Amino acid sequence: MAVYTDITENDLRNFLSEYDVGELTSYKGIAEGVENSNFLLHTTKDPLILTLYEKRVDAGDLPFFLGLMEHLAQKGLNCPLPLPRHDGKICGELSGRPAALISFLEGMWLRKPEAQHCHAVGVALAQMHLAARDFSITRRNALSVDGWQELWAKAAPRADEVLPGLQQEIGAELDYLVSHWPQDLPQGVIHADLFQDNVFFLSDRLSGLIDFYFACNDLLAYDVSICLNAWCFQPDGAYNFAKGSALLAGYQSVRPLNADEIAALPVLCRGSALRFFLTRLYDWLTTPEGALVVKKDPIEYLRKSRFHRAIEAASEYGLEPAA
């Protein structure tokens, strides 16, 4: 979440008149995240989230994103729902951007998750994977290996401005992943961005998943590797074996990984670390000054990438052998 496009109160009131949501009482921008412009609205009925889809989001993908949230909710997964307008559509336009109103999900994201929270995330991720099996719309992952190559081509000339020697190191890592990336693992709809700020808890109970705007079709175990990177490292960069073990156990309690997925987990973790390093690096180098958005340090994911290069087996992440 972020704010790239500002809105006026008058334009917002006109936009809301197309919905049955009551009268606007207040609104404010949400600065977290990097992809779209988001606002928290308070109305005389309910709090809502307003999302303006920025230029990096293809308007043609919105039926996938919004339809997926509806589908998952119908399957019993707790996630926000897009609200319909009076004309039945779930997407309109505001300030020259496609825009949607999304229901507000109760809860807060955790700054310091513990092992039990990681277990709950693993369970919820596997439940999402199973719930989306019969979702009829598909979307390719634009941020898989070919997307990494495109991002790197744009960022590589300035990479050493961030850290000397980075251009050579990342070029070699990308070459390795291009030649070793697995192809024949189980696929389906993945969240692709299930970081801590996209999972809400009420006390210690997981209350729902949000922000499906990177969701796509890809390797299911790749989504697991993204969560290991996002949830199982300490602030000092050390891998937390207990958290990793808990997350993997939670996932496998719902959808056991097969032998090929287990064997591929170290490479998948290397890939997901590189994916987030590259998008952070690109944003770090190109986000204009003055944008109300929190830029994320790419070096965090460089350290994770280096950690994964030394891993030889999934057991080193805490994956218990099958009973």
XYZ file of C-alpha atoms in Angstrom:
323
model
C 0.000 0.000 0.000
C 1.135 3.547 -0.708
C -0.014 6.894 -2.058
C 1.195 7.952 -5.487
C -1.991 9.732 -6.646
C -3.679 12.340 -4.472
C -7.456 12.773 -4.454
C -9.726 15.702 -3.616
C -12.612 15.440 -1.172
C -15.091 16.568 -3.814
C -13.937 13.913 -6.313
C -14.041 11.270 -3.592
C -17.599 12.173 -2.595
C -18.684 11.934 -6.232
C -16.995 8.542 -6.505
C -18.712 7.273 -3.347
C -22.113 8.374 -4.635
C -21.965 5.346 -6.947
C -21.956 3.032 -3.902
C -24.283 2.283 -1.021
C -21.740 3.082 1.671
C -23.203 6.072 3.495
C -21.654 9.531 3.780
C -17.925 10.187 3.945
C -16.762 11.401 7.362
C -12.954 11.257 6.941
C -10.149 9.768 4.853
C -6.379 9.481 4.946
C -3.633 8.000 2.817
C -1.871 4.771 3.775
C 1.882 5.015 3.269
C 2.889 1.345 3.568
C 3.700 -0.739 0.506
C 4.886 0.041 -2.997
C 2.315 -0.827 -5.656
C -0.983 1.144 -5.520
C -2.430 4.258 -3.868
C -4.512 3.340 -0.834
C -6.737 5.298 1.518
C -8.578 4.444 4.694
C -12.121 5.864 4.556
C -14.591 6.333 7.378
C -18.243 6.652 6.462
C -21.512 6.791 8.345
C -21.813 3.025 7.728
C -18.456 1.238 7.792
C -14.717 1.849 7.427
C -13.455 0.990 3.936
C -10.275 0.757 1.934
C -10.066 2.708 -1.325
C -7.478 1.483 -3.822
C -6.358 3.425 -6.889
C -4.518 1.136 -9.290
C -1.343 2.784 -10.504
C 0.401 2.536 -13.847
C 2.366 -0.578 -12.912
C -0.937 -2.461 -12.547
C -2.517 -3.595 -15.802
C -6.233 -2.751 -15.714
C -6.794 -6.013 -17.562
C -5.620 -7.883 -14.452
C -8.259 -6.351 -12.166
C -10.904 -9.022 -12.888
C -8.361 -11.596 -11.696
C -7.433 -9.738 -8.509
C -10.947 -8.727 -7.505
C -12.512 -11.986 -8.652
C -9.965 -13.969 -6.669
C -10.911 -12.158 -3.459
C -14.586 -12.922 -4.083
C -13.779 -16.579 -4.855
C -11.635 -17.081 -1.755
C -14.244 -15.464 0.478
C -16.897 -17.797 -0.926
C -14.585 -20.719 -0.059
C -14.394 -19.553 3.545
C -11.042 -17.781 3.519
C -11.194 -14.508 5.425
C -10.087 -11.725 3.082
C -11.391 -8.305 2.012
C -14.210 -8.125 -0.514
C -14.588 -5.614 -3.372
C -17.878 -3.717 -3.041
C -20.308 -3.427 -5.980
C -21.424 -0.081 -7.385
C -25.044 0.721 -8.119
C -24.491 -0.494 -11.701
C -23.127 -3.837 -10.456
C -19.525 -3.147 -11.431
C -16.793 -3.556 -8.821
C -14.349 -1.102 -10.348
C -14.748 2.579 -11.222
C -12.421 5.518 -11.907
C -11.047 8.235 -9.637
C -8.374 10.862 -10.372
C -7.657 9.217 -13.714
C -7.001 5.793 -12.182
C -9.069 2.610 -12.004
C -10.375 2.448 -8.436
C -12.227 0.025 -6.180
C -13.735 0.081 -2.709
C -12.704 -2.856 -0.539
C -14.256 -3.991 2.731
C -12.242 -3.302 5.880
C -10.682 -6.334 7.574
C -10.438 -6.244 11.358
C -7.073 -6.914 12.901
C -3.495 -5.696 12.920
C -0.294 -6.971 11.377
C 2.439 -8.119 13.722
C 5.751 -6.320 14.036
C 7.320 -9.171 16.018
C 5.709 -12.489 15.024
C 6.577 -15.602 16.988
C 6.658 -19.258 15.985
C 2.941 -19.830 16.621
C 2.072 -16.958 14.304
C 4.306 -18.441 11.613
C 2.500 -21.763 12.005
C -0.834 -19.980 11.464
C 0.553 -18.287 8.342
C 1.619 -21.653 6.940
C -1.858 -23.060 7.553
C -3.545 -20.028 5.944
C -1.260 -20.132 2.897
C -2.022 -23.797 2.270
C -5.745 -23.143 2.748
C -5.549 -20.371 0.176
C -3.772 -22.647 -2.294
C -6.476 -25.293 -1.923
C -9.359 -22.790 -2.006
C -8.101 -21.304 -5.287
C -7.767 -24.642 -7.114
C -11.008 -24.123 -9.031
C -10.660 -20.382 -9.639
C -11.336 -20.078 -13.364
C -9.235 -17.012 -14.273
C -5.470 -17.297 -14.698
C -2.669 -14.736 -14.599
C 0.979 -15.358 -15.429
C 3.601 -14.284 -12.938
C 5.226 -11.203 -14.442
C 7.827 -11.319 -11.674
C 9.207 -14.782 -12.323
C 12.571 -15.533 -13.923
C 11.974 -13.607 -17.151
C 10.701 -10.639 -15.164
C 13.811 -10.733 -12.964
C 15.969 -10.530 -16.072
C 14.065 -7.476 -17.303
C 14.341 -5.719 -13.934
C 18.028 -6.500 -13.667
C 18.705 -5.109 -17.147
C 17.230 -1.791 -15.972
C 18.943 -1.721 -12.577
C 22.329 -3.301 -13.318
C 24.075 -0.183 -14.704
C 23.562 1.611 -11.363
C 23.795 -1.382 -9.018
C 27.296 -0.579 -7.791
C 26.010 2.809 -6.605
C 24.174 0.849 -3.896
C 27.045 -1.499 -3.053
C 30.396 -1.964 -4.819
C 30.600 -5.316 -6.590
C 26.831 -5.772 -6.651
C 26.579 -5.881 -10.429
C 28.897 -8.875 -10.700
C 27.387 -10.736 -7.725
C 23.757 -10.419 -8.791
C 24.530 -11.118 -12.416
C 26.098 -14.445 -11.406
C 23.199 -15.333 -9.091
C 20.645 -14.599 -11.801
C 22.552 -16.764 -14.276
C 22.495 -19.628 -11.756
C 18.754 -19.348 -11.158
C 17.939 -19.131 -14.862
C 19.721 -22.462 -15.419
C 18.437 -24.211 -12.255
C 14.859 -22.975 -11.902
C 12.423 -25.915 -11.453
C 9.674 -26.369 -14.029
C 7.611 -29.446 -13.165
C 6.307 -28.724 -9.659
C 2.614 -28.396 -8.648
C 1.168 -25.072 -9.744
C -1.848 -22.977 -8.864
C -2.824 -19.524 -7.668
C -0.258 -18.047 -5.305
C -0.440 -14.903 -3.174
C 3.178 -14.007 -4.082
C 3.448 -11.227 -1.472
C 2.392 -12.677 1.889
C 4.540 -10.438 4.050
C 3.789 -9.543 7.670
C 1.785 -6.446 6.724
C -0.498 -8.566 4.536
C -1.602 -10.894 7.357
C -3.878 -9.608 10.113
C -4.211 -10.986 13.627
C -6.698 -10.354 16.427
C -4.688 -11.089 19.558
C -2.929 -14.325 18.534
C -5.622 -15.491 16.106
C -5.037 -14.993 12.392
C -7.995 -12.905 11.208
C -7.354 -12.724 7.475
C -5.141 -12.141 4.438
C -5.036 -8.930 2.406
C -3.405 -7.357 -0.668
C -3.772 -9.868 -3.486
C -2.356 -7.537 -6.157
C 0.680 -9.695 -6.909
C -1.379 -12.916 -6.980
C -0.821 -15.063 -10.046
C -0.388 -18.641 -11.233
C 2.976 -20.167 -10.382
C 4.676 -22.904 -8.373
C 2.890 -23.403 -5.046
C 6.145 -24.159 -3.240
C 7.551 -20.853 -4.508
C 4.859 -19.139 -2.400
C 6.117 -21.108 0.605
C 9.652 -19.864 -0.076
C 8.393 -16.265 -0.179
C 6.876 -16.732 3.283
C 10.076 -18.253 4.651
C 11.922 -15.155 3.496
C 9.277 -12.773 4.790
C 8.535 -14.341 8.198
C 11.504 -16.380 9.377
C 14.445 -14.019 9.607
C 15.386 -11.936 12.631
C 15.985 -8.159 12.458
C 19.740 -8.852 12.593
C 19.446 -11.021 9.457
C 19.749 -14.422 11.161
C 17.423 -17.207 10.068
C 15.058 -18.315 12.855
C 14.906 -22.105 12.644
C 11.958 -22.355 15.066
C 9.849 -19.970 12.969
C 10.771 -21.738 9.752
C 9.943 -25.127 11.230
C 6.596 -23.831 12.499
C 5.637 -22.241 9.185
C 6.510 -25.373 7.219
C 4.691 -27.612 9.694
C 1.604 -25.424 9.469
C 1.629 -25.552 5.686
C 2.177 -29.299 5.546
C -0.651 -29.933 8.015
C -3.013 -28.781 5.244
C -1.120 -29.463 2.000
C 1.958 -31.708 2.280
C 4.821 -30.819 -0.051
C 5.858 -33.592 -2.403
C 9.425 -34.894 -2.699
C 10.265 -32.724 -5.706
C 9.002 -29.581 -3.970
C 11.080 -30.402 -0.899
C 14.209 -30.951 -2.993
C 13.645 -27.656 -4.820
C 13.041 -25.531 -1.721
C 16.613 -24.117 -1.443
C 16.568 -22.960 -5.074
C 13.067 -21.532 -4.653
C 14.214 -19.586 -1.579
C 17.148 -18.212 -3.540
C 14.753 -17.166 -6.276
C 12.252 -15.464 -4.015
C 15.048 -13.617 -2.212
C 16.377 -12.389 -5.546
C 12.888 -11.395 -6.722
C 12.358 -9.070 -3.747
C 15.920 -7.804 -3.886
C 15.430 -6.790 -7.522
C 12.091 -5.041 -7.082
C 13.410 -3.212 -4.026
C 16.585 -2.262 -5.875
C 14.630 -0.950 -8.860
C 12.282 1.072 -6.626
C 15.223 2.345 -4.565
C 16.845 3.708 -7.720
C 13.737 5.041 -9.486
C 11.066 6.146 -6.948
C 10.741 9.951 -7.304
C 11.432 12.203 -4.362
C 8.273 13.395 -2.634
C 6.190 10.263 -3.300
C 4.295 9.254 -0.172
C 5.729 5.757 -0.135
C 8.130 3.917 2.137
C 11.084 2.698 0.081
C 12.392 -0.664 1.302
C 16.089 -1.376 1.646
C 17.225 -3.945 -0.969
C 20.265 -4.947 1.104
C 18.016 -6.896 3.506
C 17.223 -9.297 0.686
C 20.786 -9.400 -0.543
C 21.730 -10.830 2.866
C 18.942 -13.389 2.612
C 20.068 -14.330 -0.877
C 23.571 -14.986 0.417
C 22.183 -17.124 3.249
C 20.200 -19.339 0.877
C 23.214 -19.935 -1.361
C 24.782 -21.935 1.490
C 21.689 -24.129 2.058
C 21.831 -27.644 0.633
C 18.610 -29.278 1.891
C 15.126 -28.260 3.015
C 15.822 -29.765 6.452
C 18.094 -26.770 7.101
C 14.964 -24.588 6.995
C 13.261 -26.751 9.626
C 11.288 -29.076 7.373
C 10.569 -32.252 9.306
C 10.869 -35.569 7.434
C 7.612 -37.256 6.485
C 6.253 -39.632 9.107
